[in-house]
Amino acid sequence: MIVMKFDAPSIGSFDRLRGVAKLVLQNKARKPVVVTSALPKVTDLLLETAQLAAERESDYEDKLQEIETLHQEVVEELLRDGPARRRLLAHVKELMGELRTFCTAVYALEELTPRTLDAVAAIGERLSGEIVAEALVQEGLRAEVVDARTIIITDEAFGNAAPQMAEIGPRARLHLKPMLDTGIVPVLGGYMGATPSGVTTTLGRGGADATAAIVGTLLEAQEIQIWTEVDGLMNVDPKVAADAQAIPSVSPEEAAELTYFGTKVLHPAMILPAVERGVPIRVCNTQQPTAPGTLVTASDPTGPSGPRAVAYRKGITVVLISQPKMLMASGYLRKVFEVFERHDTAVDLIATSEVSISLTLDDIENIGPIKADLARLGEVKVMREKAIVSLVGRGFFRYQGLARRIFEALAGVNVVMISFAASDVNISVVVDEGDAERAVHSLHREFFSEIAAEKPAS
Ligand code: ASP
Ligand code: MG
């Protein structure tokens, strides 16, 4: 079997839905399980609606109407007037009724708990599941919605619930296997789950990918396909370099590095279990279904080494702490990091010399108190508006001449910090925000343009 997961843009209109149905039909022989996101914007709208109701803003009712209309319009485009359309519209009404009840209660009580918010959010995927299943039926497939909450058992961490794999495995086999064996395509709304006692939960934003990964891993799928509107993981931001290309294959480690830089296609936490069980994950483009996309598989330690992508992230702050007394002292780093822990702030890159430490932060909400606490440990300098530019790849430790090529490529750019050797899949430099695109461009040209490909790797 395979898992085919479709994101919101892929199911956002009649044409898109037809395209999706055709793709599923083409893969019928591979016994697909379909996992779907909510329709575009719907999850955001649902969360906003509940929030408005909790704040006793009566416009929440307009939002409810917007959500209802949006789904009705898709149904009306998809189906001509007849029993199927009437059945589906009735179903939309029923779920909207449930949503209204939730929101009325939130409004009346002026209270929105994470538990209620999950019940509200799950409506998006419960609605889209019905619509996608109907689109498949229209294409001649035997498709049936399976309520993901009967399979995806989670803990009670509402809003970001953890799947209980030991509970899910038997349920997935029990509910889905017989369907697959009799040629039925099960359609699951992604993102949602339920506690063992049946209370609705969600797996966190973007969680439909997780649903696909969980089901594919536990049913030992031949492949988990994540269908989206990009060609896969790109080797550079297409906005920076016109010749950006999809990376044919990445290891989970490389995918994790790229995720930090906003390649939001895959979350590392869901990739690992699949890859460990030997289930490949492929990111595919609904607009270009025949393109190979990006395959995520376990890395081959003897395979070719070298850079695979250039990524960047702006809005970075560098903190530099220097303290001559640090020379030969022990326990100093602990004191520094305690400050960041105390202020609940994640540190990304770190570089040290004998008497100073540089590190980067994304989140500077608490920079004031952090600076004050660090000032007790040494001299502190804060540099804002920086960017991290990273070369991501594999086997960097055994790739000769890498540093020379990087620094030659960055000759015209002022580098304020370097982090290398934390892993052999990433080398990062910190530059001024205004230099980020130029740095990315130069690195991309050095390592990925045709001319570079012809250069002998030294
Ligand atoms: N619909 C949910 C969200 O927008 C889950 C997903 O699409 O992955 O976060
Ligand atoms: Mg997504």
GROMACS .gro file of C-alpha atoms and ligand atoms in nm:
model
  468
    1MET     CA    1   0.000   0.000   0.000
    2ILE     CA    2   0.098   0.365  -0.024
    3VAL     CA    3  -0.014   0.680   0.156
    4MET     CA    4  -0.103   0.987  -0.050
    5LYS     CA    5  -0.133   1.305   0.155
    6PHE     CA    6  -0.271   1.622  -0.002
    7ASP     CA    7  -0.220   1.966   0.145
    8ALA     CA    8  -0.471   2.249   0.144
    9PRO     CA    9  -0.371   2.417  -0.185
   10SER     CA   10  -0.390   2.079  -0.361
   11ILE     CA   11  -0.761   2.048  -0.282
   12GLY     CA   12  -0.853   2.417  -0.293
   13SER     CA   13  -1.075   2.420  -0.601
   14PHE     CA   14  -1.276   2.200  -0.830
   15ASP     CA   15  -0.987   2.167  -1.077
   16ARG     CA   16  -0.744   2.083  -0.802
   17LEU     CA   17  -0.978   1.822  -0.656
   18ARG     CA   18  -1.017   1.662  -0.997
   19GLY     CA   19  -0.642   1.657  -1.037
   20VAL     CA   20  -0.608   1.487  -0.699
   21ALA     CA   21  -0.874   1.230  -0.788
   22LYS     CA   22  -0.693   1.151  -1.114
   23LEU     CA   23  -0.367   1.102  -0.926
   24VAL     CA   24  -0.531   0.863  -0.683
   25LEU     CA   25  -0.693   0.675  -0.971
   26GLN     CA   26  -0.357   0.636  -1.142
   27ASN     CA   27  -0.220   0.484  -0.824
   28LYS     CA   28  -0.520   0.261  -0.757
   29ALA     CA   29  -0.322  -0.060  -0.801
   30ARG     CA   30  -0.081   0.046  -0.527
   31LYS     CA   31  -0.367   0.051  -0.272
   32PRO     CA   32  -0.358   0.413  -0.163
   33VAL     CA   33  -0.476   0.546   0.172
   34VAL     CA   34  -0.558   0.915   0.120
   35VAL     CA   35  -0.487   1.169   0.394
   36THR     CA   36  -0.607   1.525   0.355
   37SER     CA   37  -0.561   1.870   0.507
   38ALA     CA   38  -0.850   2.108   0.556
   39LEU     CA   39  -0.944   2.331   0.261
   40PRO     CA   40  -0.722   2.641   0.221
   41LYS     CA   41  -0.746   2.894   0.509
   42VAL     CA   42  -1.003   2.684   0.693
   43THR     CA   43  -0.792   2.590   0.997
   44ASP     CA   44  -0.696   2.955   1.050
   45LEU     CA   45  -1.059   3.060   1.011
   46LEU     CA   46  -1.178   2.801   1.260
   47LEU     CA   47  -0.926   2.906   1.521
   48GLU     CA   48  -1.009   3.274   1.468
   49THR     CA   49  -1.381   3.205   1.496
   50ALA     CA   50  -1.346   3.031   1.830
   51GLN     CA   51  -1.119   3.309   1.953
   52LEU     CA   52  -1.371   3.576   1.854
   53ALA     CA   53  -1.649   3.387   2.028
   54ALA     CA   54  -1.440   3.365   2.344
   55GLU     CA   55  -1.387   3.741   2.329
   56ARG     CA   56  -1.761   3.785   2.286
   57GLU     CA   57  -1.718   3.944   1.946
   58SER     CA   58  -2.039   3.869   1.766
   59ASP     CA   59  -1.865   3.874   1.426
   60TYR     CA   60  -1.774   3.516   1.497
   61GLU     CA   61  -2.108   3.443   1.333
   62ASP     CA   62  -1.989   3.601   1.008
   63LYS     CA   63  -1.683   3.381   1.019
   64LEU     CA   64  -1.900   3.076   1.065
   65GLN     CA   65  -2.096   3.179   0.760
   66GLU     CA   66  -1.774   3.228   0.565
   67ILE     CA   67  -1.660   2.876   0.653
   68GLU     CA   68  -1.995   2.729   0.557
   69THR     CA   69  -2.013   2.915   0.226
   70LEU     CA   70  -1.659   2.821   0.135
   71HIS     CA   71  -1.739   2.451   0.170
   72GLN     CA   72  -2.079   2.477   0.004
   73GLU     CA   73  -1.922   2.642  -0.299
   74VAL     CA   74  -1.668   2.366  -0.342
   75VAL     CA   75  -1.943   2.103  -0.314
   76GLU     CA   76  -2.161   2.285  -0.566
   77GLU     CA   77  -1.875   2.305  -0.810
   78LEU     CA   78  -1.790   1.943  -0.761
   79LEU     CA   79  -2.135   1.789  -0.794
   80ARG     CA   80  -2.430   1.855  -1.019
   81ASP     CA   81  -2.768   1.883  -0.847
   82GLY     CA   82  -2.875   1.536  -0.746
   83PRO     CA   83  -2.875   1.294  -0.454
   84ALA     CA   84  -2.496   1.298  -0.411
   85ARG     CA   85  -2.481   1.675  -0.390
   86ARG     CA   86  -2.774   1.689  -0.151
   87ARG     CA   87  -2.619   1.424   0.072
   88LEU     CA   88  -2.287   1.605   0.087
   89LEU     CA   89  -2.445   1.945   0.148
   90ALA     CA   90  -2.650   1.793   0.428
   91HIS     CA   91  -2.330   1.659   0.576
   92VAL     CA   92  -2.165   2.000   0.558
   93LYS     CA   93  -2.471   2.147   0.734
   94GLU     CA   94  -2.452   1.884   1.005
   95LEU     CA   95  -2.084   1.951   1.078
   96MET     CA   96  -2.145   2.326   1.068
   97GLY     CA   97  -2.423   2.271   1.319
   98GLU     CA   98  -2.177   2.096   1.546
   99LEU     CA   99  -1.932   2.383   1.503
  100ARG     CA  100  -2.204   2.639   1.581
  101THR     CA  101  -2.289   2.455   1.901
  102PHE     CA  102  -1.923   2.464   2.008
  103CYS     CA  103  -1.891   2.835   1.930
  104THR     CA  104  -2.216   2.925   2.102
  105ALA     CA  105  -2.094   2.749   2.413
  106VAL     CA  106  -1.759   2.930   2.395
  107TYR     CA  107  -1.942   3.260   2.354
  108ALA     CA  108  -2.176   3.190   2.644
  109LEU     CA  109  -1.903   3.074   2.878
  110GLU     CA  110  -1.640   3.323   2.760
  111GLU     CA  111  -1.396   3.041   2.788
  112LEU     CA  112  -1.192   2.865   2.524
  113THR     CA  113  -0.992   2.570   2.648
  114PRO     CA  114  -0.731   2.389   2.437
  115ARG     CA  115  -0.963   2.092   2.443
  116THR     CA  116  -1.249   2.289   2.288
  117LEU     CA  117  -1.015   2.449   2.038
  118ASP     CA  118  -0.916   2.103   1.913
  119ALA     CA  119  -1.278   2.000   1.869
  120VAL     CA  120  -1.326   2.318   1.665
  121ALA     CA  121  -1.008   2.278   1.461
  122ALA     CA  122  -1.084   1.917   1.371
  123ILE     CA  123  -1.400   2.028   1.190
  124GLY     CA  124  -1.179   2.146   0.900
  125GLU     CA  125  -1.044   1.801   0.825
  126ARG     CA  126  -1.376   1.632   0.899
  127LEU     CA  127  -1.531   1.851   0.628
  128SER     CA  128  -1.250   1.818   0.376
  129GLY     CA  129  -1.237   1.439   0.420
  130GLU     CA  130  -1.598   1.413   0.303
  131ILE     CA  131  -1.533   1.638   0.006
  132VAL     CA  132  -1.217   1.463  -0.106
  133ALA     CA  133  -1.383   1.122  -0.076
  134GLU     CA  134  -1.670   1.244  -0.295
  135ALA     CA  135  -1.422   1.377  -0.552
  136LEU     CA  136  -1.267   1.031  -0.568
  137VAL     CA  137  -1.607   0.868  -0.609
  138GLN     CA  138  -1.679   1.108  -0.896
  139GLU     CA  139  -1.364   0.981  -1.062
  140GLY     CA  140  -1.498   0.625  -1.043
  141LEU     CA  141  -1.310   0.511  -0.732
  142ARG     CA  142  -1.466   0.334  -0.438
  143ALA     CA  143  -1.365   0.577  -0.166
  144GLU     CA  144  -1.489   0.594   0.191
  145VAL     CA  145  -1.419   0.835   0.474
  146VAL     CA  146  -1.269   0.682   0.784
  147ASP     CA  147  -1.292   0.902   1.094
  148ALA     CA  148  -0.926   0.945   1.183
  149ARG     CA  149  -1.027   0.979   1.547
  150THR     CA  150  -1.104   0.608   1.560
  151ILE     CA  151  -0.744   0.530   1.457
  152ILE     CA  152  -0.508   0.811   1.560
  153ILE     CA  153  -0.505   0.765   1.937
  154THR     CA  154  -0.306   1.034   2.118
  155ASP     CA  155  -0.228   1.158   2.464
  156GLU     CA  156  -0.422   1.448   2.612
  157ALA     CA  157  -0.184   1.727   2.516
  158PHE     CA  158  -0.454   1.923   2.334
  159GLY     CA  159  -0.321   2.139   2.054
  160ASN     CA  160  -0.010   1.930   2.011
  161ALA     CA  161  -0.101   1.576   2.102
  162ALA     CA  162   0.148   1.292   2.077
  163PRO     CA  163   0.037   0.986   1.882
  164GLN     CA  164   0.038   0.657   2.072
  165MET     CA  165   0.193   0.429   1.814
  166ALA     CA  166   0.119   0.108   2.005
  167GLU     CA  167  -0.252   0.193   2.009
  168ILE     CA  168  -0.265   0.316   1.653
  169GLY     CA  169  -0.100   0.017   1.481
  170PRO     CA  170  -0.370  -0.242   1.558
  171ARG     CA  171  -0.649   0.005   1.482
  172ALA     CA  172  -0.499   0.108   1.151
  173ARG     CA  173  -0.467  -0.256   1.050
  174LEU     CA  174  -0.819  -0.340   1.172
  175HIS     CA  175  -0.993  -0.051   0.995
  176LEU     CA  176  -0.782   0.010   0.688
  177LYS     CA  177  -0.644  -0.328   0.577
  178PRO     CA  178  -0.982  -0.486   0.493
  179MET     CA  179  -1.077  -0.178   0.293
  180LEU     CA  180  -0.752  -0.185   0.097
  181ASP     CA  181  -0.790  -0.558   0.035
  182THR     CA  182  -1.132  -0.508  -0.118
  183GLY     CA  183  -1.028  -0.220  -0.343
  184ILE     CA  184  -1.172   0.062  -0.132
  185VAL     CA  185  -0.973   0.384  -0.094
  186PRO     CA  186  -0.988   0.498   0.270
  187VAL     CA  187  -0.987   0.878   0.312
  188LEU     CA  188  -0.865   1.016   0.643
  189GLY     CA  189  -0.879   1.375   0.756
  190GLY     CA  190  -0.528   1.448   0.877
  191TYR     CA  191  -0.421   1.648   1.182
  192MET     CA  192  -0.688   1.516   1.419
  193GLY     CA  193  -0.691   1.232   1.665
  194ALA     CA  194  -0.859   1.135   1.988
  195THR     CA  195  -0.764   1.032   2.338
  196PRO     CA  196  -0.827   0.668   2.433
  197SER     CA  197  -1.161   0.779   2.578
  198GLY     CA  198  -1.260   0.946   2.251
  199VAL     CA  199  -1.199   1.317   2.316
  200THR     CA  200  -1.092   1.497   1.997
  201THR     CA  201  -0.729   1.616   1.982
  202THR     CA  202  -0.502   1.764   1.715
  203LEU     CA  203  -0.141   1.687   1.634
  204GLY     CA  204  -0.032   2.052   1.606
  205ARG     CA  205  -0.035   2.287   1.308
  206GLY     CA  206   0.075   2.119   0.990
  207GLY     CA  207  -0.016   1.790   1.153
  208ALA     CA  208  -0.173   1.630   0.847
  209ASP     CA  209   0.178   1.530   0.737
  210ALA     CA  210   0.215   1.355   1.069
  211THR     CA  211  -0.105   1.158   1.012
  212ALA     CA  212   0.031   1.041   0.678
  213ALA     CA  213   0.365   0.947   0.829
  214ILE     CA  214   0.208   0.759   1.121
  215VAL     CA  215  -0.028   0.556   0.904
  216GLY     CA  216   0.237   0.486   0.640
  217THR     CA  217   0.492   0.382   0.899
  218LEU     CA  218   0.261   0.151   1.090
  219LEU     CA  219   0.119  -0.013   0.777
  220GLU     CA  220   0.471  -0.038   0.634
  221ALA     CA  221   0.376   0.147   0.319
  222GLN     CA  222   0.585   0.117   0.005
  223GLU     CA  223   0.595   0.494   0.007
  224ILE     CA  224   0.447   0.792   0.191
  225GLN     CA  225   0.373   1.061  -0.065
  226ILE     CA  226   0.337   1.420   0.054
  227TRP     CA  227   0.163   1.603  -0.231
  228THR     CA  228   0.204   1.979  -0.228
  229GLU     CA  229   0.254   2.268  -0.465
  230VAL     CA  230   0.630   2.269  -0.484
  231ASP     CA  231   0.868   2.038  -0.666
  232GLY     CA  232   1.000   1.895  -0.342
  233LEU     CA  233   1.274   2.027  -0.119
  234MET     CA  234   1.457   2.290  -0.323
  235ASN     CA  235   1.834   2.335  -0.331
  236VAL     CA  236   1.793   2.710  -0.298
  237ASP     CA  237   1.509   2.956  -0.254
  238PRO     CA  238   1.365   2.999  -0.607
  239LYS     CA  239   1.317   3.368  -0.525
  240VAL     CA  240   1.695   3.407  -0.491
  241ALA     CA  241   1.814   3.186  -0.775
  242ALA     CA  242   1.608   3.126  -1.085
  243ASP     CA  243   1.780   2.793  -1.150
  244ALA     CA  244   1.666   2.643  -0.818
  245GLN     CA  245   1.611   2.270  -0.844
  246ALA     CA  246   1.444   2.004  -0.636
  247ILE     CA  247   1.692   1.790  -0.445
  248PRO     CA  248   1.640   1.433  -0.570
  249SER     CA  249   1.699   1.271  -0.232
  250VAL     CA  250   1.780   1.378   0.121
  251SER     CA  251   1.858   1.204   0.447
  252PRO     CA  252   1.643   1.274   0.753
  253GLU     CA  253   1.932   1.479   0.895
  254GLU     CA  254   1.947   1.701   0.587
  255ALA     CA  255   1.569   1.736   0.585
  256ALA     CA  256   1.582   1.842   0.951
  257GLU     CA  257   1.843   2.109   0.877
  258LEU     CA  258   1.636   2.241   0.588
  259THR     CA  259   1.322   2.252   0.801
  260TYR     CA  260   1.480   2.514   1.026
  261PHE     CA  261   1.519   2.737   0.724
  262GLY     CA  262   1.152   2.742   0.655
  263THR     CA  263   1.122   2.447   0.420
  264LYS     CA  264   0.801   2.365   0.598
  265VAL     CA  265   0.727   2.061   0.395
  266LEU     CA  266   0.826   1.801   0.649
  267HIS     CA  267   0.869   1.790   1.020
  268PRO     CA  268   1.177   1.596   1.137
  269ALA     CA  269   0.983   1.426   1.416
  270MET     CA  270   0.765   1.246   1.166
  271ILE     CA  271   1.036   1.158   0.921
  272LEU     CA  272   1.252   0.956   1.155
  273PRO     CA  273   1.011   0.676   1.249
  274ALA     CA  274   0.929   0.617   0.883
  275VAL     CA  275   1.289   0.618   0.770
  276GLU     CA  276   1.394   0.393   1.057
  277ARG     CA  277   1.139   0.138   0.941
  278GLY     CA  278   1.261   0.172   0.585
  279VAL     CA  279   0.949   0.351   0.460
  280PRO     CA  280   1.053   0.618   0.211
  281ILE     CA  281   0.881   0.957   0.210
  282ARG     CA  282   0.846   1.140  -0.118
  283VAL     CA  283   0.751   1.506  -0.156
  284CYS     CA  284   0.565   1.545  -0.486
  285ASN     CA  285   0.416   1.836  -0.680
  286THR     CA  286   0.045   1.816  -0.766
  287GLN     CA  287   0.106   2.063  -1.047
  288GLN     CA  288   0.381   1.846  -1.192
  289PRO     CA  289   0.294   1.494  -1.093
  290THR     CA  290   0.548   1.327  -1.317
  291ALA     CA  291   0.844   1.515  -1.167
  292PRO     CA  292   1.037   1.286  -0.933
  293GLY     CA  293   1.010   1.521  -0.632
  294THR     CA  294   1.233   1.467  -0.332
  295LEU     CA  295   1.279   1.130  -0.170
  296VAL     CA  296   1.368   1.115   0.199
  297THR     CA  297   1.558   0.797   0.279
  298ALA     CA  298   1.822   0.684   0.522
  299SER     CA  299   2.159   0.823   0.425
  300ASP     CA  300   2.424   0.597   0.286
  301PRO     CA  301   2.742   0.671   0.484
  302THR     CA  302   2.958   0.565   0.192
  303GLY     CA  303   2.759   0.760  -0.066
  304PRO     CA  304   2.884   1.075  -0.237
  305SER     CA  305   2.956   1.367  -0.010
  306GLY     CA  306   2.902   1.736  -0.071
  307PRO     CA  307   2.657   2.022  -0.047
  308ARG     CA  308   2.297   1.966  -0.154
  309ALA     CA  309   2.129   2.294  -0.073
  310VAL     CA  310   2.188   2.651   0.034
  311ALA     CA  311   1.942   2.787   0.286
  312TYR     CA  312   1.909   3.108   0.478
  313ARG     CA  313   1.712   3.264   0.754
  314LYS     CA  314   1.686   3.633   0.835
  315GLY     CA  315   1.591   3.813   1.154
  316ILE     CA  316   1.878   3.663   1.350
  317THR     CA  317   2.039   3.829   1.650
  318VAL     CA  318   2.399   3.755   1.748
  319VAL     CA  319   2.497   3.778   2.114
  320LEU     CA  320   2.863   3.801   2.195
  321ILE     CA  321   2.983   3.751   2.551
  322SER     CA  322   3.348   3.802   2.636
  323GLN     CA  323   3.518   3.755   2.966
  324PRO     CA  324   3.897   3.742   2.998
  325LYS     CA  325   3.854   3.543   3.322
  326MET     CA  326   3.697   3.268   3.115
  327LEU     CA  327   4.046   3.162   3.013
  328MET     CA  328   4.089   2.808   3.145
  329ALA     CA  329   3.782   2.842   3.368
  330SER     CA  330   3.537   2.557   3.397
  331GLY     CA  331   3.159   2.583   3.434
  332TYR     CA  332   3.144   2.915   3.254
  333LEU     CA  333   2.942   2.787   2.958
  334ARG     CA  334   2.687   2.640   3.195
  335LYS     CA  335   2.632   2.979   3.358
  336VAL     CA  336   2.586   3.141   3.019
  337PHE     CA  337   2.337   2.884   2.897
  338GLU     CA  338   2.144   2.894   3.221
  339VAL     CA  339   2.059   3.253   3.140
  340PHE     CA  340   1.897   3.151   2.813
  341GLU     CA  341   1.714   2.865   2.977
  342ARG     CA  342   1.582   3.094   3.249
  343HIS     CA  343   1.440   3.326   2.984
  344ASP     CA  344   1.300   3.043   2.779
  345THR     CA  345   1.500   3.136   2.471
  346ALA     CA  346   1.644   2.887   2.224
  347VAL     CA  347   2.000   2.930   2.106
  348ASP     CA  348   2.078   2.813   1.753
  349LEU     CA  349   2.441   2.854   1.643
  350ILE     CA  350   2.729   2.870   1.886
  351ALA     CA  351   3.094   2.954   1.838
  352THR     CA  352   3.352   2.988   2.112
  353SER     CA  353   3.703   3.114   2.152
  354GLU     CA  354   3.910   3.096   2.468
  355VAL     CA  355   3.757   3.405   2.618
  356SER     CA  356   3.435   3.464   2.430
  357ILE     CA  357   3.118   3.301   2.310
  358SER     CA  358   2.903   3.405   2.016
  359LEU     CA  359   2.560   3.267   1.970
  360THR     CA  360   2.253   3.333   1.763
  361LEU     CA  361   1.891   3.379   1.864
  362ASP     CA  362   1.572   3.386   1.663
  363ASP     CA  363   1.346   3.497   1.938
  364ILE     CA  364   1.448   3.818   2.111
  365GLU     CA  365   1.136   3.879   2.313
  366ASN     CA  366   1.339   3.852   2.635
  367ILE     CA  367   1.657   4.009   2.508
  368GLY     CA  368   1.641   4.287   2.770
  369PRO     CA  369   1.656   4.062   3.078
  370ILE     CA  370   1.894   3.822   2.899
  371LYS     CA  371   2.135   4.105   2.836
  372ALA     CA  372   2.112   4.222   3.196
  373ASP     CA  373   2.182   3.873   3.332
  374LEU     CA  374   2.468   3.811   3.090
  375ALA     CA  375   2.625   4.144   3.184
  376ARG     CA  376   2.704   3.987   3.521
  377LEU     CA  377   2.910   3.721   3.345
  378GLY     CA  378   3.109   3.937   3.105
  379GLU     CA  379   3.098   4.206   2.845
  380VAL     CA  380   2.791   4.167   2.621
  381LYS     CA  381   2.739   4.284   2.267
  382VAL     CA  382   2.415   4.235   2.076
  383MET     CA  383   2.413   4.255   1.696
  384ARG     CA  384   2.075   4.259   1.526
  385GLU     CA  385   1.953   4.221   1.170
  386LYS     CA  386   2.178   3.932   1.085
  387ALA     CA  387   2.107   3.627   0.873
  388ILE     CA  388   2.224   3.268   0.891
  389VAL     CA  389   2.334   3.126   0.558
  390SER     CA  390   2.388   2.752   0.556
  391LEU     CA  391   2.522   2.496   0.322
  392VAL     CA  392   2.340   2.170   0.388
  393GLY     CA  393   2.460   1.838   0.255
  394ARG     CA  394   2.636   1.524   0.363
  395GLY     CA  395   2.979   1.394   0.445
  396PHE     CA  396   3.126   1.742   0.492
  397PHE     CA  397   3.404   1.605   0.714
  398ARG     CA  398   3.541   1.401   0.427
  399TYR     CA  399   3.484   1.662   0.157
  400GLN     CA  400   3.816   1.824   0.084
  401GLY     CA  401   3.840   2.187  -0.011
  402LEU     CA  402   3.494   2.273   0.114
  403ALA     CA  403   3.603   2.559   0.339
  404ARG     CA  404   3.821   2.711   0.067
  405ARG     CA  405   3.537   2.707  -0.184
  406ILE     CA  406   3.293   2.856   0.067
  407PHE     CA  407   3.523   3.140   0.162
  408GLU     CA  408   3.619   3.212  -0.195
  409ALA     CA  409   3.253   3.229  -0.286
  410LEU     CA  410   3.187   3.462   0.006
  411ALA     CA  411   3.489   3.682  -0.065
  412GLY     CA  412   3.284   4.001  -0.095
  413VAL     CA  413   3.065   3.940   0.208
  414ASN     CA  414   3.135   4.034   0.567
  415VAL     CA  415   3.106   3.718   0.780
  416VAL     CA  416   3.044   3.777   1.150
  417MET     CA  417   3.027   3.419   1.273
  418ILE     CA  418   3.093   3.066   1.148
  419SER     CA  419   2.964   2.735   1.275
  420PHE     CA  420   3.110   2.419   1.134
  421ALA     CA  421   3.164   2.067   1.263
  422ALA     CA  422   2.855   2.054   1.482
  423SER     CA  423   2.752   1.789   1.234
  424ASP     CA  424   2.885   1.689   0.899
  425VAL     CA  425   2.566   1.797   0.728
  426ASN     CA  426   2.577   2.171   0.786
  427ILE     CA  427   2.813   2.463   0.772
  428SER     CA  428   2.667   2.797   0.863
  429VAL     CA  429   2.787   3.155   0.844
  430VAL     CA  430   2.622   3.460   0.989
  431VAL     CA  431   2.615   3.773   0.771
  432ASP     CA  432   2.436   4.106   0.767
  433GLU     CA  433   2.074   4.068   0.663
  434GLY     CA  434   2.134   4.288   0.363
  435ASP     CA  435   2.406   4.052   0.240
  436ALA     CA  436   2.201   3.734   0.277
  437GLU     CA  437   2.073   3.703  -0.078
  438ARG     CA  438   2.413   3.784  -0.224
  439ALA     CA  439   2.578   3.521  -0.004
  440VAL     CA  440   2.317   3.261  -0.095
  441HIS     CA  441   2.353   3.346  -0.459
  442SER     CA  442   2.731   3.317  -0.453
  443LEU     CA  443   2.724   2.984  -0.274
  444HIS     CA  444   2.459   2.850  -0.504
  445ARG     CA  445   2.663   2.953  -0.805
  446GLU     CA  446   2.977   2.801  -0.660
  447PHE     CA  447   2.827   2.463  -0.580
  448PHE     CA  448   2.523   2.414  -0.798
  449SER     CA  449   2.543   2.599  -1.127
  450GLU     CA  450   2.645   2.405  -1.438
  451ILE     CA  451   2.982   2.576  -1.446
  452ALA     CA  452   3.048   2.465  -1.092
  453ALA     CA  453   2.945   2.112  -1.176
  454GLU     CA  454   3.220   2.097  -1.437
  455LYS     CA  455   3.487   2.216  -1.196
  456PRO     CA  456   3.691   1.931  -1.063
  457ALA     CA  457   3.606   1.881  -0.695
  458SER     CA  458   3.933   1.956  -0.523
  459ASP     N1  459  -0.509   2.188   0.858
  459ASP     C1  460  -0.407   2.182   0.957
  459ASP     C2  461  -0.326   2.309   0.958
  459ASP     O1  462  -0.351   2.399   0.880
  459ASP     C3  463  -0.319   2.063   0.942
  459ASP     C4  464  -0.245   2.053   0.810
  459ASP     O2  465  -0.291   2.105   0.711
  459ASP     O3  466  -0.141   1.987   0.806
  459ASP     O4  467  -0.238   2.323   1.038
  460MG      MG  468   0.177   2.125   0.550
   0.00000   0.00000   0.00000
